[in-house]
């Protein structure tokens, strides 16, 4: 990125797709970093950070007041936010948008932080795996989809799935329960 900023000869777009926590943080850091590099090296041409989100606002998992505050902060940093805008295609030089504006954004620097899809394996075996929101697997109080089949982390339909801390906690929880069962003890319920 540093060399790209120094050698670019014209305006350049850095596109971040997905305005969840990762996309918002990355956009803010990119905008801040690029300003420092431009100032330090006397770069005259402009660089833009574009944050694209299919939902109507950033940080949709958070309360609306937090979303509003994050939007204002990003705009103050110079991030151009496009909400209610889906990416329909990407080439080596641009992304195509589907929104009320349509069109495309020319960029060779695109970071995808949007959307998660659960492993298609679960859909292939509906007799074993009942799925719910985002294709996540419904589990019992011990994180089992069926006897002796555990599902954890992003794949499990639990309150905080989708977070790294949850996946790590789930792994420790399941390991602990397996060890308890091997030792002849009663398994604990997931909390």
mmCIF file of C-alpha atoms in Angstrom:
data_model
loop_
_atom_site.group_PDB
_atom_site.id
_atom_site.type_symbol
_atom_site.label_atom_id
_atom_site.label_comp_id
_atom_site.label_asym_id
_atom_site.label_seq_id
_atom_site.Cartn_x
_atom_site.Cartn_y
_atom_site.Cartn_z
ATOM 1 C CA UNK A 1 0.000 0.000 0.000
ATOM 2 C CA UNK A 2 2.789 2.433 0.943
ATOM 3 C CA UNK A 3 4.606 1.968 -2.397
ATOM 4 C CA UNK A 4 1.345 2.135 -4.304
ATOM 5 C CA UNK A 5 0.614 5.521 -2.743
ATOM 6 C CA UNK A 6 4.066 6.817 -3.631
ATOM 7 C CA UNK A 7 4.026 5.631 -7.256
ATOM 8 C CA UNK A 8 0.407 6.329 -8.252
ATOM 9 C CA UNK A 9 0.083 9.054 -10.852
ATOM 10 C CA UNK A 10 -3.618 9.872 -10.544
ATOM 11 C CA UNK A 11 -6.573 9.613 -8.194
ATOM 12 C CA UNK A 12 -7.051 6.193 -6.745
ATOM 13 C CA UNK A 13 -9.990 4.481 -5.035
ATOM 14 C CA UNK A 14 -9.571 2.055 -2.194
ATOM 15 C CA UNK A 15 -12.840 0.173 -1.883
ATOM 16 C CA UNK A 16 -13.989 -1.649 1.232
ATOM 17 C CA UNK A 17 -17.101 -3.743 0.712
ATOM 18 C CA UNK A 18 -19.125 -4.339 3.846
ATOM 19 C CA UNK A 19 -19.782 -1.825 6.630
ATOM 20 C CA UNK A 20 -19.798 -4.190 9.576
ATOM 21 C CA UNK A 21 -17.255 -3.756 12.351
ATOM 22 C CA UNK A 22 -14.323 -4.934 10.210
ATOM 23 C CA UNK A 23 -15.205 -2.769 7.206
ATOM 24 C CA UNK A 24 -15.789 0.349 9.297
ATOM 25 C CA UNK A 25 -12.526 -0.065 11.202
ATOM 26 C CA UNK A 26 -10.528 -0.818 8.053
ATOM 27 C CA UNK A 27 -11.978 2.196 6.208
ATOM 28 C CA UNK A 28 -11.119 4.516 9.074
ATOM 29 C CA UNK A 29 -7.564 3.160 9.346
ATOM 30 C CA UNK A 30 -6.996 3.373 5.571
ATOM 31 C CA UNK A 31 -8.167 6.979 5.404
ATOM 32 C CA UNK A 32 -5.981 7.953 8.360
ATOM 33 C CA UNK A 33 -2.924 6.110 7.013
ATOM 34 C CA UNK A 34 -3.237 7.581 3.527
ATOM 35 C CA UNK A 35 -3.420 11.123 4.890
ATOM 36 C CA UNK A 36 -0.207 10.564 6.869
ATOM 37 C CA UNK A 37 1.638 9.104 3.867
ATOM 38 C CA UNK A 38 0.473 11.925 1.569
ATOM 39 C CA UNK A 39 1.629 14.556 4.056
ATOM 40 C CA UNK A 40 4.962 12.861 4.838
ATOM 41 C CA UNK A 41 5.894 12.420 1.157
ATOM 42 C CA UNK A 42 4.282 15.525 -0.329
ATOM 43 C CA UNK A 43 1.919 13.542 -2.560
ATOM 44 C CA UNK A 44 -0.452 15.908 -4.384
ATOM 45 C CA UNK A 45 -2.915 13.534 -6.055
ATOM 46 C CA UNK A 46 -5.982 12.406 -4.147
ATOM 47 C CA UNK A 47 -6.851 9.012 -2.779
ATOM 48 C CA UNK A 48 -10.361 8.031 -1.800
ATOM 49 C CA UNK A 49 -11.650 5.367 0.534
ATOM 50 C CA UNK A 50 -15.042 4.108 -0.567
ATOM 51 C CA UNK A 51 -17.113 2.055 1.895
ATOM 52 C CA UNK A 52 -19.892 0.088 0.187
ATOM 53 C CA UNK A 53 -22.770 -1.461 2.164
ATOM 54 C CA UNK A 54 -25.869 -3.266 0.858
ATOM 55 C CA UNK A 55 -27.868 -2.445 4.011
ATOM 56 C CA UNK A 56 -29.342 1.023 4.574
ATOM 57 C CA UNK A 57 -26.750 1.972 7.232
ATOM 58 C CA UNK A 58 -23.315 1.051 8.568
ATOM 59 C CA UNK A 59 -22.945 -1.258 11.581
ATOM 60 C CA UNK A 60 -26.424 -2.748 11.207
ATOM 61 C CA UNK A 61 -25.797 -5.140 14.123
ATOM 62 C CA UNK A 62 -25.404 -2.145 16.445
ATOM 63 C CA UNK A 63 -28.020 0.316 17.733
ATOM 64 C CA UNK A 64 -28.875 3.117 15.326
ATOM 65 C CA UNK A 65 -27.233 5.868 17.421
ATOM 66 C CA UNK A 66 -23.888 4.036 17.234
ATOM 67 C CA UNK A 67 -24.338 3.624 13.483
ATOM 68 C CA UNK A 68 -25.028 7.349 13.127
ATOM 69 C CA UNK A 69 -21.971 8.283 15.215
ATOM 70 C CA UNK A 70 -19.734 5.927 13.202
ATOM 71 C CA UNK A 71 -21.046 7.372 9.925
ATOM 72 C CA UNK A 72 -20.244 10.919 11.043
ATOM 73 C CA UNK A 73 -16.746 9.911 12.186
ATOM 74 C CA UNK A 74 -16.019 8.114 8.903
ATOM 75 C CA UNK A 75 -17.219 11.086 6.870
ATOM 76 C CA UNK A 76 -15.032 13.403 8.965
ATOM 77 C CA UNK A 77 -12.067 11.166 8.088
ATOM 78 C CA UNK A 78 -12.963 11.507 4.404
ATOM 79 C CA UNK A 79 -14.484 8.073 3.813
ATOM 80 C CA UNK A 80 -17.135 8.099 1.081
ATOM 81 C CA UNK A 81 -19.988 5.859 2.280
ATOM 82 C CA UNK A 82 -22.459 4.250 -0.098
ATOM 83 C CA UNK A 83 -25.286 2.454 1.685
ATOM 84 C CA UNK A 84 -28.181 0.532 0.102
ATOM 85 C CA UNK A 85 -25.648 -0.394 -2.570
ATOM 86 C CA UNK A 86 -24.807 -3.948 -3.557
ATOM 87 C CA UNK A 87 -21.786 -5.044 -5.566
ATOM 88 C CA UNK A 88 -22.935 -7.061 -8.572
ATOM 89 C CA UNK A 89 -19.576 -7.793 -10.214
ATOM 90 C CA UNK A 90 -15.855 -7.227 -9.853
ATOM 91 C CA UNK A 91 -13.099 -7.121 -12.441
ATOM 92 C CA UNK A 92 -9.393 -6.467 -12.067
ATOM 93 C CA UNK A 93 -10.016 -2.749 -12.549
ATOM 94 C CA UNK A 94 -13.495 -1.964 -11.180
ATOM 95 C CA UNK A 95 -16.531 -3.043 -9.243
ATOM 96 C CA UNK A 96 -20.066 -2.761 -10.601
ATOM 97 C CA UNK A 97 -22.790 -1.470 -8.297
ATOM 98 C CA UNK A 98 -26.495 -2.071 -8.039
ATOM 99 C CA UNK A 99 -28.286 0.703 -6.205
ATOM 100 C CA UNK A 100 -30.369 3.758 -6.856
ATOM 101 C CA UNK A 101 -27.196 5.247 -8.415
ATOM 102 C CA UNK A 102 -25.924 2.180 -10.298
ATOM 103 C CA UNK A 103 -22.644 2.509 -12.192
ATOM 104 C CA UNK A 104 -19.185 1.374 -11.215
ATOM 105 C CA UNK A 105 -16.134 2.403 -9.227
ATOM 106 C CA UNK A 106 -12.716 2.051 -10.797
ATOM 107 C CA UNK A 107 -10.305 0.452 -8.373
ATOM 108 C CA UNK A 108 -7.512 -2.080 -8.274
ATOM 109 C CA UNK A 109 -7.625 -2.165 -4.469
ATOM 110 C CA UNK A 110 -10.759 -3.861 -3.146
ATOM 111 C CA UNK A 111 -11.137 -5.477 0.263
ATOM 112 C CA UNK A 112 -14.204 -7.648 0.832
ATOM 113 C CA UNK A 113 -15.415 -7.658 4.448
ATOM 114 C CA UNK A 114 -19.110 -8.198 3.694
ATOM 115 C CA UNK A 115 -21.361 -11.088 4.235
ATOM 116 C CA UNK A 116 -20.818 -14.503 5.546
ATOM 117 C CA UNK A 117 -22.144 -17.741 4.210
ATOM 118 C CA UNK A 118 -22.188 -20.897 6.198
ATOM 119 C CA UNK A 119 -20.451 -24.003 4.911
ATOM 120 C CA UNK A 120 -22.617 -25.609 2.183
ATOM 121 C CA UNK A 121 -22.012 -29.001 3.813
ATOM 122 C CA UNK A 122 -24.818 -28.308 6.290
ATOM 123 C CA UNK A 123 -27.410 -27.754 3.543
ATOM 124 C CA UNK A 124 -26.380 -31.031 1.886
ATOM 125 C CA UNK A 125 -27.463 -33.009 4.964
ATOM 126 C CA UNK A 126 -30.805 -31.563 6.112
ATOM 127 C CA UNK A 127 -31.597 -34.780 8.027
ATOM 128 C CA UNK A 128 -28.653 -33.983 10.346
ATOM 129 C CA UNK A 129 -28.519 -30.198 10.310
ATOM 130 C CA UNK A 130 -31.492 -27.880 10.774
ATOM 131 C CA UNK A 131 -30.450 -24.395 9.747
ATOM 132 C CA UNK A 132 -31.745 -20.993 10.742
ATOM 133 C CA UNK A 133 -30.627 -17.395 10.348
ATOM 134 C CA UNK A 134 -27.711 -16.993 7.887
ATOM 135 C CA UNK A 135 -27.704 -20.758 7.345
ATOM 136 C CA UNK A 136 -26.348 -21.334 10.833
ATOM 137 C CA UNK A 137 -27.014 -24.722 12.386
ATOM 138 C CA UNK A 138 -29.509 -25.064 15.223
ATOM 139 C CA UNK A 139 -27.819 -26.744 18.172
ATOM 140 C CA UNK A 140 -28.947 -28.195 21.493
ATOM 141 C CA UNK A 141 -27.805 -26.860 24.901
ATOM 142 C CA UNK A 142 -24.494 -28.724 24.437
ATOM 143 C CA UNK A 143 -23.722 -27.308 20.935
ATOM 144 C CA UNK A 144 -24.729 -30.549 19.238
ATOM 145 C CA UNK A 145 -26.656 -30.767 16.000
ATOM 146 C CA UNK A 146 -27.080 -34.507 16.560
ATOM 147 C CA UNK A 147 -25.594 -37.014 19.002
ATOM 148 C CA UNK A 148 -21.785 -36.872 18.698
ATOM 149 C CA UNK A 149 -21.910 -34.033 16.122
ATOM 150 C CA UNK A 150 -20.879 -30.673 17.544
ATOM 151 C CA UNK A 151 -21.200 -27.365 15.702
ATOM 152 C CA UNK A 152 -19.447 -24.231 16.924
ATOM 153 C CA UNK A 153 -18.317 -20.716 16.090
ATOM 154 C CA UNK A 154 -19.738 -19.024 13.008
ATOM 155 C CA UNK A 155 -21.552 -22.209 12.005
ATOM 156 C CA UNK A 156 -23.690 -22.504 15.161
ATOM 157 C CA UNK A 157 -26.895 -20.562 15.705
ATOM 158 C CA UNK A 158 -25.909 -19.095 19.083
ATOM 159 C CA UNK A 159 -26.289 -15.550 20.420
ATOM 160 C CA UNK A 160 -22.769 -14.292 19.599
ATOM 161 C CA UNK A 161 -21.743 -16.439 16.645
ATOM 162 C CA UNK A 162 -19.717 -14.552 14.069
ATOM 163 C CA UNK A 163 -17.191 -13.268 16.604
ATOM 164 C CA UNK A 164 -13.720 -14.707 17.068
ATOM 165 C CA UNK A 165 -14.098 -14.732 20.851
ATOM 166 C CA UNK A 166 -17.230 -16.870 20.530
ATOM 167 C CA UNK A 167 -15.498 -19.413 18.306
ATOM 168 C CA UNK A 168 -12.609 -19.724 20.769
ATOM 169 C CA UNK A 169 -14.975 -20.018 23.716
ATOM 170 C CA UNK A 170 -17.075 -22.639 21.876
ATOM 171 C CA UNK A 171 -13.999 -24.759 21.153
ATOM 172 C CA UNK A 172 -12.971 -24.711 24.819
ATOM 173 C CA UNK A 173 -16.542 -25.451 25.900
ATOM 174 C CA UNK A 174 -16.896 -28.487 23.616
ATOM 175 C CA UNK A 175 -13.434 -29.785 24.516
ATOM 176 C CA UNK A 176 -14.289 -29.458 28.196
ATOM 177 C CA UNK A 177 -17.552 -31.354 27.745
ATOM 178 C CA UNK A 178 -15.907 -34.153 25.784
ATOM 179 C CA UNK A 179 -13.298 -34.514 28.536
ATOM 180 C CA UNK A 180 -16.054 -34.506 31.174
ATOM 181 C CA UNK A 181 -17.893 -37.293 29.328
ATOM 182 C CA UNK A 182 -14.716 -39.353 28.874
ATOM 183 C CA UNK A 183 -14.169 -39.088 32.633
ATOM 184 C CA UNK A 184 -17.748 -40.222 33.291
ATOM 185 C CA UNK A 185 -19.027 -36.826 34.376
ATOM 186 C CA UNK A 186 -22.188 -35.024 33.258
ATOM 187 C CA UNK A 187 -21.815 -32.528 30.414
ATOM 188 C CA UNK A 188 -22.460 -28.855 31.170
ATOM 189 C CA UNK A 189 -24.974 -26.769 29.250
ATOM 190 C CA UNK A 190 -23.737 -23.969 27.011
ATOM 191 C CA UNK A 191 -23.875 -20.465 28.438
#
